[in-house]
Amino acid sequence: MRLGIYSDLVYRSDGETFSTDRSFIRFITALTAYTDELVVFGRLDPVPGRADYALPKEGIRFVAFPHYRSVFAVGRMIAAIPRSCRIFARELKRLDCVWVFGPAPLAVLLARIARKRETPVFLGVRQDYPRYVDSRLPSRLWIWASGVARVLDFAFRRLARHCPTVTVGEDLARRYDCGGAPVLSIGLSLIGPDDIVSAEEALARSWQGELRILSVGRIDPEKNPLLLLDVIEILHGRDPSWRLAIVGDGPLAEELANRVRERGLSEVVELVGEVPNGPELWQQFRSSQAFLHVSLTEGLPQVLFEAEAAGLPIVATDVGGVAAALGEGERGLLVPPRDAGAASDALA
């Protein structure tokens, strides 16, 4: 089978390999075990370089689309769309089916092109797109983008009437179950059997001395990282043993660092930065006492599976597919979003 996959990712090339900074590509590349050829479509950054996750050289062919920084680079995105569609249509002749992750603007168009060419199409949905866009609006002047995101989401759900759809989490599955084509709800985990700690090791974790809370995720508005400082400030005020480690990078990283200094939390908060998905990240989990996730919107976050694999107690905001990932509260404590007091109480 020759499978084409599009997800709205940016890739880089160092002349030898193509790579991206999103760990989701590890899930995509694992599909080579089930295909004769996997064709990956994505935006190619014109600046040479290498990101954390490289595409394997065997079993995968990369097809480059014109580059634009993000959906908020509207002019460049619109200019890139016609050429991207032509490239995609040309490649369809060599594919048996395509899996399109959306509903980003280009995803809706590509799915429609494949249907028109009678190439079997499967849809993929990883997050609540309107909420995702709402959380990233640069300013109130961009409020119109919220309406566009809702139109795209509606268009993708219309396509789901005819195209089998895979969603990350039951919350998205319910939204995309339009009474037509089947919908499959899944969870994405990059954890292997050897990465799971034993129950004995988890229960032997020390609770003496410093108590390290770990948070892992992109440092951007939808993840609500500034709330983490409110939580640790409350906890450290109660018990100076508490510490917080934040793993990740993103557009709010500089502001977060400034807030840490301004609030006098430099001795309490460790800004670890980006850590690639894999053994180095697993060690971050295993060297902590608890995991905290305060996102405002989610599909089914794989970091919760990673925390479970490390045997960590979990506190997470009850949004999107989080409750489902935690067995409706059986495997972690659920708290309301934006509530630092509730998160602090749950951790304590």
mmCIF file of C-alpha atoms in Angstrom:
data_model
loop_
_atom_site.group_PDB
_atom_site.id
_atom_site.type_symbol
_atom_site.label_atom_id
_atom_site.label_comp_id
_atom_site.label_asym_id
_atom_site.label_seq_id
_atom_site.Cartn_x
_atom_site.Cartn_y
_atom_site.Cartn_z
ATOM 1 C CA MET A 1 0.000 0.000 0.000
ATOM 2 C CA ARG A 2 1.215 3.497 -0.855
ATOM 3 C CA LEU A 3 -0.093 5.906 1.778
ATOM 4 C CA GLY A 4 0.146 9.691 1.648
ATOM 5 C CA ILE A 5 -0.049 11.682 4.904
ATOM 6 C CA TYR A 6 -0.494 15.408 5.394
ATOM 7 C CA SER A 7 -0.254 17.109 8.760
ATOM 8 C CA ASP A 8 0.365 20.830 9.122
ATOM 9 C CA LEU A 9 4.045 20.544 10.095
ATOM 10 C CA VAL A 10 7.142 22.470 9.052
ATOM 11 C CA TYR A 11 10.218 20.490 8.016
ATOM 12 C CA ARG A 12 13.880 21.390 7.589
ATOM 13 C CA SER A 13 16.624 19.853 5.491
ATOM 14 C CA ASP A 14 20.362 19.724 6.088
ATOM 15 C CA GLY A 15 21.023 18.279 2.631
ATOM 16 C CA GLU A 16 20.902 14.689 3.888
ATOM 17 C CA THR A 17 17.718 14.315 5.931
ATOM 18 C CA PHE A 18 14.354 15.968 6.441
ATOM 19 C CA SER A 19 13.307 16.649 10.030
ATOM 20 C CA THR A 20 10.715 18.450 12.131
ATOM 21 C CA ASP A 21 10.460 19.729 15.690
ATOM 22 C CA ARG A 22 7.157 17.940 16.452
ATOM 23 C CA SER A 23 7.297 14.510 18.073
ATOM 24 C CA PHE A 24 4.008 13.581 16.341
ATOM 25 C CA ILE A 25 6.151 12.602 13.362
ATOM 26 C CA ARG A 26 7.316 9.556 15.335
ATOM 27 C CA PHE A 27 3.767 8.227 15.189
ATOM 28 C CA ILE A 28 3.577 8.907 11.444
ATOM 29 C CA THR A 29 6.911 7.264 10.620
ATOM 30 C CA ALA A 30 5.957 4.148 12.611
ATOM 31 C CA LEU A 31 3.394 3.476 9.868
ATOM 32 C CA THR A 32 6.212 2.349 7.557
ATOM 33 C CA ALA A 33 5.810 -1.077 9.182
ATOM 34 C CA TYR A 34 2.420 -1.344 7.465
ATOM 35 C CA THR A 35 3.037 0.334 4.090
ATOM 36 C CA ASP A 36 5.092 -0.276 0.976
ATOM 37 C CA GLU A 37 5.706 3.450 0.673
ATOM 38 C CA LEU A 38 4.821 6.302 3.014
ATOM 39 C CA VAL A 39 4.667 9.719 1.355
ATOM 40 C CA VAL A 40 4.864 12.628 3.806
ATOM 41 C CA PHE A 41 3.668 16.065 2.673
ATOM 42 C CA GLY A 42 4.786 19.176 4.536
ATOM 43 C CA ARG A 43 6.020 22.753 4.394
ATOM 44 C CA LEU A 44 9.776 22.949 3.806
ATOM 45 C CA ASP A 45 11.645 25.763 5.533
ATOM 46 C CA PRO A 46 13.999 27.405 2.989
ATOM 47 C CA VAL A 47 16.623 27.901 5.731
ATOM 48 C CA PRO A 48 18.823 24.770 5.916
ATOM 49 C CA GLY A 49 19.041 23.030 9.256
ATOM 50 C CA ARG A 50 18.036 20.040 11.303
ATOM 51 C CA ALA A 51 15.291 19.635 13.900
ATOM 52 C CA ASP A 52 14.944 17.024 16.643
ATOM 53 C CA TYR A 53 12.994 14.365 14.741
ATOM 54 C CA ALA A 54 14.421 13.112 11.454
ATOM 55 C CA LEU A 55 12.470 11.178 8.834
ATOM 56 C CA PRO A 56 13.912 7.695 8.221
ATOM 57 C CA LYS A 57 15.560 7.279 4.850
ATOM 58 C CA GLU A 58 13.966 3.890 4.199
ATOM 59 C CA GLY A 59 10.307 3.484 3.318
ATOM 60 C CA ILE A 60 9.498 7.214 3.318
ATOM 61 C CA ARG A 61 9.431 9.823 0.588
ATOM 62 C CA PHE A 62 9.087 13.486 1.524
ATOM 63 C CA VAL A 63 7.164 15.853 -0.773
ATOM 64 C CA ALA A 64 7.784 19.531 -0.083
ATOM 65 C CA PHE A 65 5.093 22.205 -0.074
ATOM 66 C CA PRO A 66 5.929 25.940 -0.182
ATOM 67 C CA HIS A 67 6.836 27.384 3.200
ATOM 68 C CA TYR A 68 4.890 29.775 5.382
ATOM 69 C CA ARG A 69 5.568 30.319 9.066
ATOM 70 C CA SER A 70 2.053 29.708 10.413
ATOM 71 C CA VAL A 71 -1.633 30.164 9.575
ATOM 72 C CA PHE A 72 -1.296 33.708 10.944
ATOM 73 C CA ALA A 73 1.119 34.540 8.100
ATOM 74 C CA VAL A 74 -2.015 34.916 6.009
ATOM 75 C CA GLY A 75 -0.490 36.465 2.886
ATOM 76 C CA ARG A 76 2.225 33.847 2.521
ATOM 77 C CA MET A 77 -0.196 31.048 3.313
ATOM 78 C CA ILE A 78 -2.658 32.159 0.624
ATOM 79 C CA ALA A 79 0.180 32.517 -1.881
ATOM 80 C CA ALA A 80 1.408 28.981 -1.080
ATOM 81 C CA ILE A 81 -1.950 27.239 -1.405
ATOM 82 C CA PRO A 82 -2.281 26.973 -5.248
ATOM 83 C CA ARG A 83 1.162 25.433 -5.690
ATOM 84 C CA SER A 84 0.666 23.078 -2.733
ATOM 85 C CA CYS A 85 -2.603 21.850 -4.242
ATOM 86 C CA ARG A 86 -0.979 21.254 -7.630
ATOM 87 C CA ILE A 87 1.859 19.262 -6.058
ATOM 88 C CA PHE A 88 -0.602 17.189 -4.041
ATOM 89 C CA ALA A 89 -2.865 16.495 -7.038
ATOM 90 C CA ARG A 90 0.127 15.354 -9.082
ATOM 91 C CA GLU A 91 1.208 12.899 -6.366
ATOM 92 C CA LEU A 92 -2.258 11.377 -6.027
ATOM 93 C CA LYS A 93 -1.662 9.355 -9.185
ATOM 94 C CA ARG A 94 0.945 7.335 -7.289
ATOM 95 C CA LEU A 95 -0.996 6.827 -4.037
ATOM 96 C CA ASP A 96 -3.559 4.227 -2.978
ATOM 97 C CA CYS A 97 -5.045 6.410 -0.241
ATOM 98 C CA VAL A 98 -4.350 9.545 1.797
ATOM 99 C CA TRP A 99 -4.673 10.459 5.468
ATOM 100 C CA VAL A 100 -5.224 14.196 5.965
ATOM 101 C CA PHE A 101 -4.934 15.748 9.429
ATOM 102 C CA GLY A 102 -6.916 18.943 9.858
ATOM 103 C CA PRO A 103 -8.893 21.108 9.830
ATOM 104 C CA ALA A 104 -6.120 23.580 8.995
ATOM 105 C CA PRO A 105 -6.910 25.568 5.800
ATOM 106 C CA LEU A 106 -4.812 23.474 3.441
ATOM 107 C CA ALA A 107 -6.091 20.203 4.928
ATOM 108 C CA VAL A 108 -9.685 20.957 3.907
ATOM 109 C CA LEU A 109 -8.614 21.696 0.331
ATOM 110 C CA LEU A 110 -6.389 18.613 0.032
ATOM 111 C CA ALA A 111 -9.128 16.313 1.306
ATOM 112 C CA ARG A 112 -11.556 17.760 -1.242
ATOM 113 C CA ILE A 113 -9.033 17.337 -4.065
ATOM 114 C CA ALA A 114 -8.459 13.686 -3.150
ATOM 115 C CA ARG A 115 -12.199 13.004 -3.030
ATOM 116 C CA LYS A 116 -12.667 14.657 -6.423
ATOM 117 C CA ARG A 117 -9.889 12.487 -7.880
ATOM 118 C CA GLU A 118 -11.569 9.440 -6.279
ATOM 119 C CA THR A 119 -8.576 8.626 -4.097
ATOM 120 C CA PRO A 120 -9.733 7.100 -0.776
ATOM 121 C CA VAL A 121 -9.460 9.725 1.972
ATOM 122 C CA PHE A 122 -9.177 9.312 5.722
ATOM 123 C CA LEU A 123 -9.351 12.315 8.026
ATOM 124 C CA GLY A 124 -7.357 12.879 11.202
ATOM 125 C CA VAL A 125 -8.234 15.326 13.999
ATOM 126 C CA ARG A 126 -5.806 15.914 16.872
ATOM 127 C CA GLN A 127 -7.322 18.954 18.603
ATOM 128 C CA ASP A 128 -10.289 21.300 18.894
ATOM 129 C CA TYR A 129 -9.204 23.646 16.104
ATOM 130 C CA PRO A 130 -11.412 26.651 16.954
ATOM 131 C CA ARG A 131 -10.183 26.647 20.554
ATOM 132 C CA TYR A 132 -6.619 26.192 19.347
ATOM 133 C CA VAL A 133 -6.890 29.289 17.142
ATOM 134 C CA ASP A 134 -8.710 31.283 19.848
ATOM 135 C CA SER A 135 -5.852 30.675 22.273
ATOM 136 C CA ARG A 136 -3.246 31.903 19.770
ATOM 137 C CA LEU A 137 -4.801 35.119 18.448
ATOM 138 C CA PRO A 138 -2.023 37.750 18.346
ATOM 139 C CA SER A 139 -4.468 40.527 19.332
ATOM 140 C CA ARG A 140 -8.130 41.537 19.275
ATOM 141 C CA LEU A 141 -7.602 42.685 15.695
ATOM 142 C CA TRP A 142 -7.427 39.000 14.762
ATOM 143 C CA ILE A 143 -10.867 38.130 16.147
ATOM 144 C CA TRP A 144 -12.045 37.396 12.598
ATOM 145 C CA ALA A 145 -9.699 34.385 12.580
ATOM 146 C CA SER A 146 -11.930 32.713 15.180
ATOM 147 C CA GLY A 147 -14.787 32.770 12.691
ATOM 148 C CA VAL A 148 -12.581 31.342 9.948
ATOM 149 C CA ALA A 149 -11.471 28.515 12.272
ATOM 150 C CA ARG A 150 -15.095 27.605 12.955
ATOM 151 C CA VAL A 151 -15.891 27.565 9.221
ATOM 152 C CA LEU A 152 -12.937 25.242 8.606
ATOM 153 C CA ASP A 153 -14.000 22.980 11.461
ATOM 154 C CA PHE A 154 -17.534 22.847 10.019
ATOM 155 C CA ALA A 155 -16.162 22.028 6.554
ATOM 156 C CA PHE A 156 -14.010 19.211 7.954
ATOM 157 C CA ARG A 157 -16.972 17.776 9.870
ATOM 158 C CA ARG A 158 -18.964 17.847 6.621
ATOM 159 C CA LEU A 159 -16.204 15.829 4.974
ATOM 160 C CA ALA A 160 -16.378 13.391 7.899
ATOM 161 C CA ARG A 161 -19.859 12.403 6.725
ATOM 162 C CA HIS A 162 -18.203 10.678 3.779
ATOM 163 C CA CYS A 163 -14.615 10.015 4.936
ATOM 164 C CA PRO A 164 -13.630 7.672 7.787
ATOM 165 C CA THR A 165 -12.133 9.804 10.560
ATOM 166 C CA VAL A 166 -9.589 9.132 13.294
ATOM 167 C CA THR A 167 -9.734 11.466 16.293
ATOM 168 C CA VAL A 168 -7.448 11.837 19.281
ATOM 169 C CA GLY A 169 -9.827 11.329 22.192
ATOM 170 C CA GLU A 170 -13.519 10.661 22.714
ATOM 171 C CA ASP A 171 -14.415 14.362 22.976
ATOM 172 C CA LEU A 172 -13.386 14.969 19.360
ATOM 173 C CA ALA A 173 -14.927 11.664 18.278
ATOM 174 C CA ARG A 174 -18.343 12.801 19.487
ATOM 175 C CA ARG A 175 -18.025 16.079 17.590
ATOM 176 C CA TYR A 176 -17.019 14.350 14.355
ATOM 177 C CA ASP A 177 -19.563 11.547 14.500
ATOM 178 C CA CYS A 178 -21.922 12.974 11.894
ATOM 179 C CA GLY A 179 -23.920 9.809 11.381
ATOM 180 C CA GLY A 180 -22.150 8.907 8.140
ATOM 181 C CA ALA A 181 -18.661 7.405 7.825
ATOM 182 C CA PRO A 182 -17.166 5.635 10.863
ATOM 183 C CA VAL A 183 -15.152 7.531 13.505
ATOM 184 C CA LEU A 184 -12.317 5.901 15.441
ATOM 185 C CA SER A 185 -11.112 7.422 18.708
ATOM 186 C CA ILE A 186 -7.482 6.722 19.606
ATOM 187 C CA GLY A 187 -4.790 7.886 21.995
ATOM 188 C CA LEU A 188 -1.292 8.615 20.725
ATOM 189 C CA SER A 189 1.495 7.231 22.866
ATOM 190 C CA LEU A 190 5.188 7.176 21.939
ATOM 191 C CA ILE A 191 6.031 5.052 24.980
ATOM 192 C CA GLY A 192 7.491 1.608 24.366
ATOM 193 C CA PRO A 193 7.161 -1.393 26.709
ATOM 194 C CA ASP A 194 10.724 -0.910 27.973
ATOM 195 C CA ASP A 195 9.956 2.703 28.947
ATOM 196 C CA ILE A 196 7.357 1.753 31.580
ATOM 197 C CA VAL A 197 8.558 1.659 35.191
ATOM 198 C CA SER A 198 7.399 -1.165 37.426
ATOM 199 C CA ALA A 199 4.794 -0.595 40.118
ATOM 200 C CA GLU A 200 7.466 -1.341 42.725
ATOM 201 C CA GLU A 201 9.777 1.345 41.336
ATOM 202 C CA ALA A 202 6.951 3.887 41.165
ATOM 203 C CA LEU A 203 5.854 3.240 44.745
ATOM 204 C CA ALA A 204 9.459 3.424 45.977
ATOM 205 C CA ARG A 205 9.773 7.068 44.866
ATOM 206 C CA SER A 206 11.098 9.184 47.729
ATOM 207 C CA TRP A 207 8.933 11.919 49.249
ATOM 208 C CA GLN A 208 11.709 13.232 51.470
ATOM 209 C CA GLY A 209 13.543 16.482 50.733
ATOM 210 C CA GLU A 210 12.628 18.494 47.635
ATOM 211 C CA LEU A 211 9.328 17.701 45.954
ATOM 212 C CA ARG A 212 9.720 18.238 42.215
ATOM 213 C CA ILE A 213 6.640 18.977 40.120
ATOM 214 C CA LEU A 214 7.127 18.455 36.387
ATOM 215 C CA SER A 215 5.224 20.165 33.574
ATOM 216 C CA VAL A 216 5.905 19.279 29.924
ATOM 217 C CA GLY A 217 4.469 21.052 26.893
ATOM 218 C CA ARG A 218 4.822 23.880 24.452
ATOM 219 C CA ILE A 219 5.064 27.248 26.157
ATOM 220 C CA ASP A 220 2.261 28.963 24.294
ATOM 221 C CA PRO A 221 -1.092 30.525 25.288
ATOM 222 C CA GLU A 222 -3.244 27.405 24.903
ATOM 223 C CA LYS A 223 -1.052 25.587 27.447
ATOM 224 C CA ASN A 224 -1.531 28.422 29.985
ATOM 225 C CA PRO A 225 2.057 28.230 31.316
ATOM 226 C CA LEU A 226 1.875 31.401 33.426
ATOM 227 C CA LEU A 227 -0.626 29.655 35.716
ATOM 228 C CA LEU A 228 2.167 27.257 36.699
ATOM 229 C CA LEU A 229 3.859 30.106 38.554
ATOM 230 C CA ASP A 230 0.688 30.819 40.529
ATOM 231 C CA VAL A 231 0.508 27.163 41.525
ATOM 232 C CA ILE A 232 4.099 26.849 42.694
ATOM 233 C CA GLU A 233 3.925 30.177 44.513
ATOM 234 C CA ILE A 234 0.973 28.895 46.562
ATOM 235 C CA LEU A 235 2.591 25.523 47.255
ATOM 236 C CA HIS A 236 6.020 26.894 48.127
ATOM 237 C CA GLY A 237 4.378 29.348 50.499
ATOM 238 C CA ARG A 238 2.829 26.400 52.342
ATOM 239 C CA ASP A 239 5.882 24.140 52.212
ATOM 240 C CA PRO A 240 9.331 25.283 50.962
ATOM 241 C CA SER A 241 10.109 21.727 49.826
ATOM 242 C CA TRP A 242 8.105 22.198 46.621
ATOM 243 C CA ARG A 243 9.922 22.899 43.339
ATOM 244 C CA LEU A 244 8.727 23.181 39.728
ATOM 245 C CA ALA A 245 10.480 22.079 36.517
ATOM 246 C CA ILE A 246 9.031 23.263 33.196
ATOM 247 C CA VAL A 247 10.099 21.389 30.066
ATOM 248 C CA GLY A 248 9.327 22.934 26.697
ATOM 249 C CA ASP A 249 9.796 25.933 24.444
ATOM 250 C CA GLY A 250 7.510 28.267 22.561
ATOM 251 C CA PRO A 251 6.393 31.853 21.980
ATOM 252 C CA LEU A 252 5.783 32.586 25.687
ATOM 253 C CA ALA A 253 9.155 31.230 26.853
ATOM 254 C CA GLU A 254 10.758 34.667 27.235
ATOM 255 C CA GLU A 255 7.760 36.099 29.061
ATOM 256 C CA LEU A 256 7.686 33.092 31.365
ATOM 257 C CA ALA A 257 11.377 33.543 32.199
ATOM 258 C CA ASN A 258 10.809 37.236 32.923
ATOM 259 C CA ARG A 259 7.886 36.461 35.224
ATOM 260 C CA VAL A 260 9.991 33.931 37.141
ATOM 261 C CA ARG A 261 12.615 36.609 37.827
ATOM 262 C CA GLU A 262 10.079 39.330 38.628
ATOM 263 C CA ARG A 263 8.293 37.146 41.168
ATOM 264 C CA GLY A 264 11.500 36.008 42.841
ATOM 265 C CA LEU A 265 10.992 32.363 41.899
ATOM 266 C CA SER A 266 14.378 31.688 40.307
ATOM 267 C CA GLU A 267 15.400 29.329 43.135
ATOM 268 C CA VAL A 268 12.084 27.499 42.975
ATOM 269 C CA VAL A 269 11.351 27.201 39.226
ATOM 270 C CA GLU A 270 13.666 25.456 36.768
ATOM 271 C CA LEU A 271 13.147 26.308 33.094
ATOM 272 C CA VAL A 272 14.591 23.211 31.450
ATOM 273 C CA GLY A 273 13.861 24.180 27.839
ATOM 274 C CA GLU A 274 13.072 21.814 24.976
ATOM 275 C CA VAL A 275 13.886 18.138 25.594
ATOM 276 C CA PRO A 276 13.437 15.728 22.645
ATOM 277 C CA ASN A 277 10.890 12.968 23.039
ATOM 278 C CA GLY A 278 12.815 9.882 24.125
ATOM 279 C CA PRO A 279 15.110 8.648 26.934
ATOM 280 C CA GLU A 280 16.246 12.130 28.009
ATOM 281 C CA LEU A 281 12.624 13.191 28.465
ATOM 282 C CA TRP A 282 11.703 9.964 30.267
ATOM 283 C CA GLN A 283 14.443 10.780 32.804
ATOM 284 C CA GLN A 284 12.781 14.128 33.499
ATOM 285 C CA PHE A 285 9.601 12.263 34.416
ATOM 286 C CA ARG A 286 11.372 9.683 36.547
ATOM 287 C CA SER A 287 13.290 12.291 38.561
ATOM 288 C CA SER A 288 10.073 14.059 39.626
ATOM 289 C CA GLN A 289 7.457 13.450 42.321
ATOM 290 C CA ALA A 290 4.322 14.698 40.514
ATOM 291 C CA PHE A 291 3.112 15.833 37.103
ATOM 292 C CA LEU A 292 1.060 18.982 36.480
ATOM 293 C CA HIS A 293 -0.806 19.799 33.257
ATOM 294 C CA VAL A 294 -2.728 23.098 33.119
ATOM 295 C CA SER A 295 -3.673 23.356 29.435
ATOM 296 C CA LEU A 296 -6.796 25.250 28.351
ATOM 297 C CA THR A 297 -7.553 22.986 25.389
ATOM 298 C CA GLU A 298 -6.443 19.454 24.454
ATOM 299 C CA GLY A 299 -7.191 16.477 22.287
ATOM 300 C CA LEU A 300 -5.687 13.562 24.202
ATOM 301 C CA PRO A 301 -2.248 14.732 25.409
ATOM 302 C CA GLN A 302 0.463 12.091 25.128
ATOM 303 C CA VAL A 303 2.359 13.684 28.045
ATOM 304 C CA LEU A 304 -0.246 12.125 30.347
ATOM 305 C CA PHE A 305 0.638 8.652 29.041
ATOM 306 C CA GLU A 306 4.309 9.507 29.544
ATOM 307 C CA ALA A 307 3.617 10.537 33.145
ATOM 308 C CA GLU A 308 1.622 7.343 33.727
ATOM 309 C CA ALA A 309 4.470 5.260 32.274
ATOM 310 C CA ALA A 310 6.826 6.856 34.817
ATOM 311 C CA GLY A 311 4.415 6.099 37.669
ATOM 312 C CA LEU A 312 3.861 9.768 38.487
ATOM 313 C CA PRO A 313 0.853 11.113 40.398
ATOM 314 C CA ILE A 314 -0.958 13.466 38.002
ATOM 315 C CA VAL A 315 -2.955 16.677 38.382
ATOM 316 C CA ALA A 316 -4.498 18.001 35.164
ATOM 317 C CA THR A 317 -7.143 20.444 33.994
ATOM 318 C CA ASP A 318 -10.405 18.846 32.926
ATOM 319 C CA VAL A 319 -10.422 19.923 29.267
ATOM 320 C CA GLY A 320 -10.821 18.049 25.969
ATOM 321 C CA GLY A 321 -9.773 14.414 26.191
ATOM 322 C CA VAL A 322 -7.844 14.769 29.458
ATOM 323 C CA ALA A 323 -10.521 13.114 31.580
ATOM 324 C CA ALA A 324 -10.662 10.148 29.183
ATOM 325 C CA ALA A 325 -6.868 9.808 29.303
ATOM 326 C CA LEU A 326 -7.039 9.652 33.100
ATOM 327 C CA GLY A 327 -9.938 7.220 33.337
ATOM 328 C CA GLU A 328 -12.370 9.992 34.300
ATOM 329 C CA GLY A 329 -10.237 10.732 37.352
ATOM 330 C CA GLU A 330 -9.214 7.184 38.325
ATOM 331 C CA ARG A 331 -5.572 7.723 37.264
ATOM 332 C CA GLY A 332 -5.160 11.396 38.128
ATOM 333 C CA LEU A 333 -6.849 14.327 39.841
ATOM 334 C CA LEU A 334 -8.907 16.600 37.564
ATOM 335 C CA VAL A 335 -9.209 20.322 38.304
ATOM 336 C CA PRO A 336 -10.961 23.230 36.555
ATOM 337 C CA PRO A 337 -8.883 25.262 34.072
ATOM 338 C CA ARG A 338 -7.397 28.593 35.236
ATOM 339 C CA ASP A 339 -7.792 27.601 38.907
ATOM 340 C CA ALA A 340 -4.382 27.770 40.603
ATOM 341 C CA GLY A 341 -5.902 27.140 44.024
ATOM 342 C CA ALA A 342 -7.582 23.912 42.944
ATOM 343 C CA ALA A 343 -4.383 22.678 41.263
ATOM 344 C CA SER A 344 -2.338 23.517 44.383
ATOM 345 C CA ASP A 345 -4.783 21.693 46.650
ATOM 346 C CA ALA A 346 -4.798 18.645 44.374
ATOM 347 C CA LEU A 347 -0.992 18.489 44.306
ATOM 348 C CA ALA A 348 -0.769 18.829 48.077
#
